[in-house]
Amino acid sequence: MRQNLILLGPPGAGKGTQAKMLVDKYAIPQISTGDILREAVKSGTPLGIEANSHMSRGALVPDEVVIGIVKERLKRGDCGKGYILDGFPRTIAQADALFSYLNECGCPITEVIDIKVPKDHLVIRLSGRRVCRSCGAGYHIEFNPSKDGGRCDRCGGELFQRDDDREDVVIKRFETYEAQTTPLSEYYKKKGQLTTISGIGDVEAIFDDICKIVDER
Ligand code: ADP
Ligand code: ADP
Ligand code: ZN
């Protein structure tokens, strides 16, 4: 069955970690707007320069920019059997735009999974998060360390800390999440598409919970 999934949840909830596992299991792509935007920032394109002015202070990139990126991405052939949206939508305007777009093509969202994690856990997760510069694999200095502290287990790439995982920006990102993204839980609940899960505990156990929800829908 075709799976058009959305992973909702605050910064550090484990969306990226779970999305990468879902990619392997269901053979559908992960669409992370954060990853796409960071790629643009790295390349120094006009989009990247604009995006960075928002990302570096923990604010959202404007809706029309992100909506345009996602529409283009969804047109690509690899989305034909479904996809996992990770970090999109993040505002009601983005959710409305996604709804209209998918309505036109007759392939709606099949499931929205809202990953709940208390803030004290999130702070520890974000401050210890490390990402591989080459392949994007995610690590945590304490909960999921690489074998050789500074290098990626998969590809040997250098691990780094995201600029926006520094404490002052993290505080802003939480505020942004509370103000602009939390209303989406209610939005998808009303549509009957939302399932809330706990994102604390073993990564594999959380993954099992998500797969059960996806398979039962
Ligand atoms: P996290 O996974 O920690 O929640 P992301 O990688 O998803 O962080 O996002 C990093 C930053 O990229 C956000 O703080 C925001 O500036 C920007 N961004 C990502 N997705 C969106 C989106 N859907 N709308 C607006 N801005 C976004
Ligand atoms: P998000 O994409 O929602 O911002 P990530 O998947 O990048 O979140 O996870 C944030 C950090 O928390 C990473 O360092 C990751 O290794 C770690 N992490 C993810 N899931 C768990 C978990 N269940 N328990 C402990 N740490 C986790
Ligand atoms: Zn790597």
PDB file of C-alpha atoms and ligand atoms in Angstrom:
ATOM      1  CA  MET A   1       0.000   0.000   0.000  1.00  0.00           C
ATOM      2  CA  ARG A   2       1.092   3.538  -0.751  1.00  0.00           C
ATOM      3  CA  GLN A   3       2.293   5.409   2.363  1.00  0.00           C
ATOM      4  CA  ASN A   4       2.296   9.192   2.393  1.00  0.00           C
ATOM      5  CA  LEU A   5       3.518   9.844   5.912  1.00  0.00           C
ATOM      6  CA  ILE A   6       4.132  12.934   7.998  1.00  0.00           C
ATOM      7  CA  LEU A   7       6.355  12.894  11.077  1.00  0.00           C
ATOM      8  CA  LEU A   8       5.432  15.708  13.450  1.00  0.00           C
ATOM      9  CA  GLY A   9       7.300  16.612  16.608  1.00  0.00           C
ATOM     10  CA  PRO A  10       9.543  19.228  18.176  1.00  0.00           C
ATOM     11  CA  PRO A  11      13.224  19.704  17.330  1.00  0.00           C
ATOM     12  CA  GLY A  12      15.066  16.651  18.632  1.00  0.00           C
ATOM     13  CA  ALA A  13      12.001  14.374  18.849  1.00  0.00           C
ATOM     14  CA  GLY A  14      13.673  11.784  16.635  1.00  0.00           C
ATOM     15  CA  LYS A  15      11.938  12.532  13.318  1.00  0.00           C
ATOM     16  CA  GLY A  16      15.118  12.204  11.274  1.00  0.00           C
ATOM     17  CA  THR A  17      16.239   9.059  13.104  1.00  0.00           C
ATOM     18  CA  GLN A  18      12.881   7.334  12.599  1.00  0.00           C
ATOM     19  CA  ALA A  19      12.467   8.605   9.028  1.00  0.00           C
ATOM     20  CA  LYS A  20      15.764   7.006   7.984  1.00  0.00           C
ATOM     21  CA  MET A  21      14.606   3.657   9.404  1.00  0.00           C
ATOM     22  CA  LEU A  22      11.244   3.977   7.617  1.00  0.00           C
ATOM     23  CA  VAL A  23      13.087   4.597   4.331  1.00  0.00           C
ATOM     24  CA  ASP A  24      14.783   1.203   4.656  1.00  0.00           C
ATOM     25  CA  LYS A  25      11.647  -0.664   5.677  1.00  0.00           C
ATOM     26  CA  TYR A  26       9.105   0.797   3.241  1.00  0.00           C
ATOM     27  CA  ALA A  27      11.469   1.736   0.390  1.00  0.00           C
ATOM     28  CA  ILE A  28      10.079   5.253   0.127  1.00  0.00           C
ATOM     29  CA  PRO A  29      12.119   8.482   0.311  1.00  0.00           C
ATOM     30  CA  GLN A  30      12.570  10.788   3.290  1.00  0.00           C
ATOM     31  CA  ILE A  31      11.770  14.386   2.438  1.00  0.00           C
ATOM     32  CA  SER A  32      13.407  16.560   5.078  1.00  0.00           C
ATOM     33  CA  THR A  33      12.933  20.254   4.413  1.00  0.00           C
ATOM     34  CA  GLY A  34      15.668  20.945   6.978  1.00  0.00           C
ATOM     35  CA  ASP A  35      18.134  18.784   4.993  1.00  0.00           C
ATOM     36  CA  ILE A  36      17.130  20.390   1.680  1.00  0.00           C
ATOM     37  CA  LEU A  37      17.541  23.878   3.141  1.00  0.00           C
ATOM     38  CA  ARG A  38      20.905  23.049   4.754  1.00  0.00           C
ATOM     39  CA  GLU A  39      22.099  21.725   1.400  1.00  0.00           C
ATOM     40  CA  ALA A  40      21.115  25.058  -0.212  1.00  0.00           C
ATOM     41  CA  VAL A  41      22.915  26.964   2.567  1.00  0.00           C
ATOM     42  CA  LYS A  42      26.054  24.889   1.980  1.00  0.00           C
ATOM     43  CA  SER A  43      25.938  25.567  -1.764  1.00  0.00           C
ATOM     44  CA  GLY A  44      25.545  29.303  -1.184  1.00  0.00           C
ATOM     45  CA  THR A  45      22.639  29.634  -3.635  1.00  0.00           C
ATOM     46  CA  PRO A  46      20.298  32.654  -3.344  1.00  0.00           C
ATOM     47  CA  LEU A  47      17.762  30.309  -1.699  1.00  0.00           C
ATOM     48  CA  GLY A  48      20.432  29.175   0.760  1.00  0.00           C
ATOM     49  CA  ILE A  49      21.441  32.715   1.640  1.00  0.00           C
ATOM     50  CA  GLU A  50      17.829  33.679   2.308  1.00  0.00           C
ATOM     51  CA  ALA A  51      17.069  30.472   4.226  1.00  0.00           C
ATOM     52  CA  ASN A  52      20.123  30.880   6.435  1.00  0.00           C
ATOM     53  CA  SER A  53      19.025  34.317   7.609  1.00  0.00           C
ATOM     54  CA  HIS A  54      15.994  32.617   9.205  1.00  0.00           C
ATOM     55  CA  MET A  55      17.532  29.289  10.236  1.00  0.00           C
ATOM     56  CA  SER A  56      20.476  30.834  12.079  1.00  0.00           C
ATOM     57  CA  ARG A  57      18.103  32.608  14.450  1.00  0.00           C
ATOM     58  CA  GLY A  58      15.738  29.695  14.993  1.00  0.00           C
ATOM     59  CA  ALA A  59      12.908  31.164  12.910  1.00  0.00           C
ATOM     60  CA  LEU A  60      11.018  29.433  10.120  1.00  0.00           C
ATOM     61  CA  VAL A  61      11.867  29.970   6.481  1.00  0.00           C
ATOM     62  CA  PRO A  62       8.890  31.729   4.798  1.00  0.00           C
ATOM     63  CA  ASP A  63       5.978  29.467   3.875  1.00  0.00           C
ATOM     64  CA  GLU A  64       6.003  30.225   0.147  1.00  0.00           C
ATOM     65  CA  VAL A  65       9.677  29.258  -0.123  1.00  0.00           C
ATOM     66  CA  VAL A  66       9.262  25.934   1.675  1.00  0.00           C
ATOM     67  CA  ILE A  67       5.972  25.083  -0.032  1.00  0.00           C
ATOM     68  CA  GLY A  68       7.651  25.630  -3.419  1.00  0.00           C
ATOM     69  CA  ILE A  69      10.518  23.314  -2.455  1.00  0.00           C
ATOM     70  CA  VAL A  70       8.189  20.526  -1.328  1.00  0.00           C
ATOM     71  CA  LYS A  71       5.931  20.722  -4.395  1.00  0.00           C
ATOM     72  CA  GLU A  72       8.962  20.386  -6.651  1.00  0.00           C
ATOM     73  CA  ARG A  73      10.288  17.488  -4.581  1.00  0.00           C
ATOM     74  CA  LEU A  74       6.974  15.602  -4.626  1.00  0.00           C
ATOM     75  CA  LYS A  75       6.945  15.706  -8.434  1.00  0.00           C
ATOM     76  CA  ARG A  76      10.032  13.519  -8.630  1.00  0.00           C
ATOM     77  CA  GLY A  77       9.554   9.910  -9.704  1.00  0.00           C
ATOM     78  CA  ASP A  78      10.831   8.379  -6.471  1.00  0.00           C
ATOM     79  CA  CYS A  79       7.719   9.672  -4.649  1.00  0.00           C
ATOM     80  CA  GLY A  80       5.480   7.468  -6.783  1.00  0.00           C
ATOM     81  CA  LYS A  81       5.141   4.807  -4.089  1.00  0.00           C
ATOM     82  CA  GLY A  82       4.886   7.259  -1.191  1.00  0.00           C
ATOM     83  CA  TYR A  83       7.216   9.283   1.008  1.00  0.00           C
ATOM     84  CA  ILE A  84       7.983  10.414   4.539  1.00  0.00           C
ATOM     85  CA  LEU A  85       7.696  14.121   5.198  1.00  0.00           C
ATOM     86  CA  ASP A  86      10.099  15.035   8.012  1.00  0.00           C
ATOM     87  CA  GLY A  87       9.858  18.611   9.268  1.00  0.00           C
ATOM     88  CA  PHE A  88       7.101  19.647   6.860  1.00  0.00           C
ATOM     89  CA  PRO A  89       4.465  20.997   7.284  1.00  0.00           C
ATOM     90  CA  ARG A  90       5.364  23.299  10.165  1.00  0.00           C
ATOM     91  CA  THR A  91       2.585  25.886   9.896  1.00  0.00           C
ATOM     92  CA  ILE A  92      -1.138  25.756   9.160  1.00  0.00           C
ATOM     93  CA  ALA A  93      -0.474  27.593   5.877  1.00  0.00           C
ATOM     94  CA  GLN A  94       1.960  24.840   4.840  1.00  0.00           C
ATOM     95  CA  ALA A  95      -0.533  22.134   5.823  1.00  0.00           C
ATOM     96  CA  ASP A  96      -3.308  23.824   3.825  1.00  0.00           C
ATOM     97  CA  ALA A  97      -1.053  24.157   0.784  1.00  0.00           C
ATOM     98  CA  LEU A  98      -0.051  20.488   1.046  1.00  0.00           C
ATOM     99  CA  PHE A  99      -3.684  19.441   1.405  1.00  0.00           C
ATOM    100  CA  SER A 100      -4.752  21.329  -1.736  1.00  0.00           C
ATOM    101  CA  TYR A 101      -1.814  20.056  -3.722  1.00  0.00           C
ATOM    102  CA  LEU A 102      -2.392  16.406  -2.780  1.00  0.00           C
ATOM    103  CA  ASN A 103      -6.131  16.766  -3.283  1.00  0.00           C
ATOM    104  CA  GLU A 104      -5.535  17.784  -6.877  1.00  0.00           C
ATOM    105  CA  CYS A 105      -3.488  14.667  -7.554  1.00  0.00           C
ATOM    106  CA  GLY A 106      -5.858  12.430  -5.578  1.00  0.00           C
ATOM    107  CA  CYS A 107      -3.215  10.982  -3.261  1.00  0.00           C
ATOM    108  CA  PRO A 108      -3.785  12.280   0.255  1.00  0.00           C
ATOM    109  CA  ILE A 109      -1.674  11.887   3.372  1.00  0.00           C
ATOM    110  CA  THR A 110      -2.236   8.423   4.847  1.00  0.00           C
ATOM    111  CA  GLU A 111      -0.920   8.939   8.389  1.00  0.00           C
ATOM    112  CA  VAL A 112       0.467  11.664  10.624  1.00  0.00           C
ATOM    113  CA  ILE A 113       2.589  10.530  13.553  1.00  0.00           C
ATOM    114  CA  ASP A 114       3.121  13.041  16.324  1.00  0.00           C
ATOM    115  CA  ILE A 115       6.206  12.194  18.382  1.00  0.00           C
ATOM    116  CA  LYS A 116       6.009  13.515  21.948  1.00  0.00           C
ATOM    117  CA  VAL A 117       9.163  14.099  23.973  1.00  0.00           C
ATOM    118  CA  PRO A 118       9.434  16.312  27.088  1.00  0.00           C
ATOM    119  CA  LYS A 119      11.569  19.409  26.788  1.00  0.00           C
ATOM    120  CA  ASP A 120      14.290  18.388  29.251  1.00  0.00           C
ATOM    121  CA  HIS A 121      15.025  15.352  27.057  1.00  0.00           C
ATOM    122  CA  LEU A 122      14.993  17.471  23.906  1.00  0.00           C
ATOM    123  CA  VAL A 123      17.597  19.878  25.268  1.00  0.00           C
ATOM    124  CA  ILE A 124      19.975  16.999  26.047  1.00  0.00           C
ATOM    125  CA  ARG A 125      19.334  15.382  22.651  1.00  0.00           C
ATOM    126  CA  LEU A 126      19.981  18.559  20.666  1.00  0.00           C
ATOM    127  CA  SER A 127      23.081  19.609  22.569  1.00  0.00           C
ATOM    128  CA  GLY A 128      24.611  16.138  21.983  1.00  0.00           C
ATOM    129  CA  ARG A 129      23.467  15.689  18.385  1.00  0.00           C
ATOM    130  CA  ARG A 130      26.207  15.211  15.801  1.00  0.00           C
ATOM    131  CA  VAL A 131      25.667  14.796  12.065  1.00  0.00           C
ATOM    132  CA  CYS A 132      27.878  13.295   9.360  1.00  0.00           C
ATOM    133  CA  ARG A 133      29.023  15.943   6.918  1.00  0.00           C
ATOM    134  CA  SER A 134      29.165  13.430   4.042  1.00  0.00           C
ATOM    135  CA  CYS A 135      26.128  11.145   4.361  1.00  0.00           C
ATOM    136  CA  GLY A 136      23.897  12.971   6.869  1.00  0.00           C
ATOM    137  CA  ALA A 137      23.745  10.090   9.367  1.00  0.00           C
ATOM    138  CA  GLY A 138      22.727  11.242  12.857  1.00  0.00           C
ATOM    139  CA  TYR A 139      24.547  10.464  16.098  1.00  0.00           C
ATOM    140  CA  HIS A 140      24.414  11.450  19.749  1.00  0.00           C
ATOM    141  CA  ILE A 141      27.539  11.820  21.856  1.00  0.00           C
ATOM    142  CA  GLU A 142      25.939   9.804  24.665  1.00  0.00           C
ATOM    143  CA  PHE A 143      22.894   7.895  23.347  1.00  0.00           C
ATOM    144  CA  ASN A 144      24.217   6.879  19.930  1.00  0.00           C
ATOM    145  CA  PRO A 145      27.939   7.605  19.696  1.00  0.00           C
ATOM    146  CA  SER A 146      30.003   6.677  16.648  1.00  0.00           C
ATOM    147  CA  LYS A 147      32.706   4.069  17.280  1.00  0.00           C
ATOM    148  CA  ASP A 148      35.469   6.570  16.648  1.00  0.00           C
ATOM    149  CA  GLY A 149      34.099   9.745  18.282  1.00  0.00           C
ATOM    150  CA  GLY A 150      34.732  12.171  15.407  1.00  0.00           C
ATOM    151  CA  ARG A 151      34.012   9.989  12.323  1.00  0.00           C
ATOM    152  CA  CYS A 152      30.894   8.414  10.796  1.00  0.00           C
ATOM    153  CA  ASP A 153      30.556   4.620  11.211  1.00  0.00           C
ATOM    154  CA  ARG A 154      28.946   4.285   7.798  1.00  0.00           C
ATOM    155  CA  CYS A 155      31.187   6.378   5.564  1.00  0.00           C
ATOM    156  CA  GLY A 156      34.060   7.745   7.652  1.00  0.00           C
ATOM    157  CA  GLY A 157      32.827  11.318   7.129  1.00  0.00           C
ATOM    158  CA  GLU A 158      33.490  14.053   9.658  1.00  0.00           C
ATOM    159  CA  LEU A 159      30.865  14.549  12.382  1.00  0.00           C
ATOM    160  CA  PHE A 160      29.838  18.095  13.222  1.00  0.00           C
ATOM    161  CA  GLN A 161      27.397  19.989  15.419  1.00  0.00           C
ATOM    162  CA  ARG A 162      24.716  21.992  13.604  1.00  0.00           C
ATOM    163  CA  ASP A 163      25.011  25.744  14.202  1.00  0.00           C
ATOM    164  CA  ASP A 164      21.365  25.875  15.226  1.00  0.00           C
ATOM    165  CA  ASP A 165      21.855  23.165  17.876  1.00  0.00           C
ATOM    166  CA  ARG A 166      23.666  25.705  20.053  1.00  0.00           C
ATOM    167  CA  GLU A 167      21.760  26.602  23.176  1.00  0.00           C
ATOM    168  CA  ASP A 168      20.587  30.140  22.358  1.00  0.00           C
ATOM    169  CA  VAL A 169      19.179  29.085  18.969  1.00  0.00           C
ATOM    170  CA  VAL A 170      17.588  25.956  20.462  1.00  0.00           C
ATOM    171  CA  ILE A 171      15.568  28.127  22.854  1.00  0.00           C
ATOM    172  CA  LYS A 172      14.276  30.153  19.890  1.00  0.00           C
ATOM    173  CA  ARG A 173      13.448  26.993  17.925  1.00  0.00           C
ATOM    174  CA  PHE A 174      11.314  25.706  20.813  1.00  0.00           C
ATOM    175  CA  GLU A 175       9.437  29.017  20.917  1.00  0.00           C
ATOM    176  CA  THR A 176       8.913  28.877  17.165  1.00  0.00           C
ATOM    177  CA  TYR A 177       7.660  25.297  17.451  1.00  0.00           C
ATOM    178  CA  GLU A 178       5.200  26.150  20.240  1.00  0.00           C
ATOM    179  CA  ALA A 179       3.815  29.169  18.427  1.00  0.00           C
ATOM    180  CA  GLN A 180       3.637  27.902  14.851  1.00  0.00           C
ATOM    181  CA  THR A 181       3.760  24.111  14.718  1.00  0.00           C
ATOM    182  CA  THR A 182       1.840  22.786  17.752  1.00  0.00           C
ATOM    183  CA  PRO A 183      -1.531  23.806  16.175  1.00  0.00           C
ATOM    184  CA  LEU A 184      -0.893  21.137  13.526  1.00  0.00           C
ATOM    185  CA  SER A 185      -1.646  18.346  16.017  1.00  0.00           C
ATOM    186  CA  GLU A 186      -5.205  19.630  16.357  1.00  0.00           C
ATOM    187  CA  TYR A 187      -5.410  20.231  12.603  1.00  0.00           C
ATOM    188  CA  TYR A 188      -4.622  16.597  11.761  1.00  0.00           C
ATOM    189  CA  LYS A 189      -6.601  15.257  14.713  1.00  0.00           C
ATOM    190  CA  LYS A 190      -9.699  16.903  13.246  1.00  0.00           C
ATOM    191  CA  LYS A 191      -8.985  15.193   9.949  1.00  0.00           C
ATOM    192  CA  GLY A 192      -8.753  11.844  11.767  1.00  0.00           C
ATOM    193  CA  GLN A 193      -5.199  11.320  10.545  1.00  0.00           C
ATOM    194  CA  LEU A 194      -3.203  11.843  13.731  1.00  0.00           C
ATOM    195  CA  THR A 195      -1.659   9.258  16.029  1.00  0.00           C
ATOM    196  CA  THR A 196       0.403  10.418  18.994  1.00  0.00           C
ATOM    197  CA  ILE A 197       3.261   8.301  20.298  1.00  0.00           C
ATOM    198  CA  SER A 198       5.873   8.628  23.005  1.00  0.00           C
ATOM    199  CA  GLY A 199       9.309   9.342  21.597  1.00  0.00           C
ATOM    200  CA  ILE A 200      11.175   8.413  24.782  1.00  0.00           C
ATOM    201  CA  GLY A 201      12.963   5.103  25.111  1.00  0.00           C
ATOM    202  CA  ASP A 202      14.701   2.725  22.804  1.00  0.00           C
ATOM    203  CA  VAL A 203      14.921   3.868  19.155  1.00  0.00           C
ATOM    204  CA  GLU A 204      13.934   0.362  17.950  1.00  0.00           C
ATOM    205  CA  ALA A 205      10.902   0.190  20.250  1.00  0.00           C
ATOM    206  CA  ILE A 206       9.673   3.565  18.986  1.00  0.00           C
ATOM    207  CA  PHE A 207      10.218   2.360  15.429  1.00  0.00           C
ATOM    208  CA  ASP A 208       8.071  -0.736  16.145  1.00  0.00           C
ATOM    209  CA  ASP A 209       5.286   1.518  17.460  1.00  0.00           C
ATOM    210  CA  ILE A 210       5.413   3.611  14.295  1.00  0.00           C
ATOM    211  CA  CYS A 211       5.402   0.576  11.988  1.00  0.00           C
ATOM    212  CA  LYS A 212       2.374  -0.892  13.773  1.00  0.00           C
ATOM    213  CA  ILE A 213       0.464   2.338  13.261  1.00  0.00           C
ATOM    214  CA  VAL A 214       1.464   2.560   9.610  1.00  0.00           C
ATOM    215  CA  ASP A 215       0.620  -1.088   8.904  1.00  0.00           C
ATOM    216  CA  GLU A 216      -2.728  -0.988  10.693  1.00  0.00           C
ATOM    217  CA  ARG A 217      -4.007   2.126   8.929  1.00  0.00           C
TER     218      ARG A 217
HETATM  219  P1  ADP B   1      14.778  19.678  13.541  1.00  0.00           P
HETATM  220  O1  ADP B   1      14.822  18.356  12.805  1.00  0.00           O
HETATM  221  O2  ADP B   1      15.775  19.735  14.614  1.00  0.00           O
HETATM  222  O3  ADP B   1      13.409  20.035  13.985  1.00  0.00           O
HETATM  223  P2  ADP B   1      15.029  20.788  10.893  1.00  0.00           P
HETATM  224  O4  ADP B   1      16.257  20.237  10.288  1.00  0.00           O
HETATM  225  O5  ADP B   1      13.743  20.149  10.518  1.00  0.00           O
HETATM  226  O6  ADP B   1      15.213  20.790  12.472  1.00  0.00           O
HETATM  227  O7  ADP B   1      14.902  22.340  10.584  1.00  0.00           O
HETATM  228  C1  ADP B   1      15.985  23.222  10.759  1.00  0.00           C
HETATM  229  C2  ADP B   1      15.550  24.624  10.373  1.00  0.00           C
HETATM  230  O8  ADP B   1      15.185  24.657   8.981  1.00  0.00           O
HETATM  231  C3  ADP B   1      14.315  25.135  11.099  1.00  0.00           C
HETATM  232  O9  ADP B   1      14.624  25.722  12.348  1.00  0.00           O
HETATM  233  C4  ADP B   1      13.776  26.164  10.092  1.00  0.00           C
HETATM  234  O10 ADP B   1      14.518  27.363  10.134  1.00  0.00           O
HETATM  235  C5  ADP B   1      14.069  25.494   8.756  1.00  0.00           C
HETATM  236  N1  ADP B   1      12.938  24.663   8.302  1.00  0.00           N
HETATM  237  C6  ADP B   1      12.912  23.313   8.141  1.00  0.00           C
HETATM  238  N2  ADP B   1      11.713  22.889   7.728  1.00  0.00           N
HETATM  239  C7  ADP B   1      10.944  23.996   7.615  1.00  0.00           C
HETATM  240  C8  ADP B   1       9.593  24.231   7.251  1.00  0.00           C
HETATM  241  N3  ADP B   1       8.758  23.227   6.915  1.00  0.00           N
HETATM  242  N4  ADP B   1       9.143  25.525   7.248  1.00  0.00           N
HETATM  243  C9  ADP B   1       9.944  26.539   7.566  1.00  0.00           C
HETATM  244  N5  ADP B   1      11.211  26.391   7.947  1.00  0.00           N
HETATM  245  C10 ADP B   1      11.729  25.135   7.965  1.00  0.00           C
HETATM  246  P1  ADP B   2      14.724  15.505  14.864  1.00  0.00           P
HETATM  247  O1  ADP B   2      14.926  15.108  13.422  1.00  0.00           O
HETATM  248  O2  ADP B   2      13.306  15.302  15.315  1.00  0.00           O
HETATM  249  O3  ADP B   2      15.226  16.883  15.179  1.00  0.00           O
HETATM  250  P2  ADP B   2      16.837  13.530  15.439  1.00  0.00           P
HETATM  251  O4  ADP B   2      16.335  12.258  14.842  1.00  0.00           O
HETATM  252  O5  ADP B   2      17.911  14.250  14.739  1.00  0.00           O
HETATM  253  O6  ADP B   2      15.572  14.505  15.770  1.00  0.00           O
HETATM  254  O7  ADP B   2      17.300  13.184  16.928  1.00  0.00           O
HETATM  255  C1  ADP B   2      17.858  14.212  17.764  1.00  0.00           C
HETATM  256  C2  ADP B   2      19.015  13.620  18.581  1.00  0.00           C
HETATM  257  O8  ADP B   2      18.490  12.666  19.524  1.00  0.00           O
HETATM  258  C3  ADP B   2      20.045  12.859  17.760  1.00  0.00           C
HETATM  259  O9  ADP B   2      21.315  13.081  18.336  1.00  0.00           O
HETATM  260  C4  ADP B   2      19.626  11.393  17.899  1.00  0.00           C
HETATM  261  O10 ADP B   2      20.741  10.511  17.795  1.00  0.00           O
HETATM  262  C5  ADP B   2      19.019  11.360  19.296  1.00  0.00           C
HETATM  263  N1  ADP B   2      17.888  10.423  19.428  1.00  0.00           N
HETATM  264  C6  ADP B   2      16.949  10.105  18.494  1.00  0.00           C
HETATM  265  N2  ADP B   2      16.053   9.228  19.007  1.00  0.00           N
HETATM  266  C7  ADP B   2      16.428   9.001  20.294  1.00  0.00           C
HETATM  267  C8  ADP B   2      15.900   8.171  21.354  1.00  0.00           C
HETATM  268  N3  ADP B   2      14.799   7.419  21.201  1.00  0.00           N
HETATM  269  N4  ADP B   2      16.546   8.200  22.534  1.00  0.00           N
HETATM  270  C9  ADP B   2      17.666   8.958  22.708  1.00  0.00           C
HETATM  271  N5  ADP B   2      18.198   9.748  21.759  1.00  0.00           N
HETATM  272  C10 ADP B   2      17.598   9.772  20.560  1.00  0.00           C
HETATM  273 ZN    ZN B   3      28.546   9.319   7.032  1.00  0.00          ZN
END
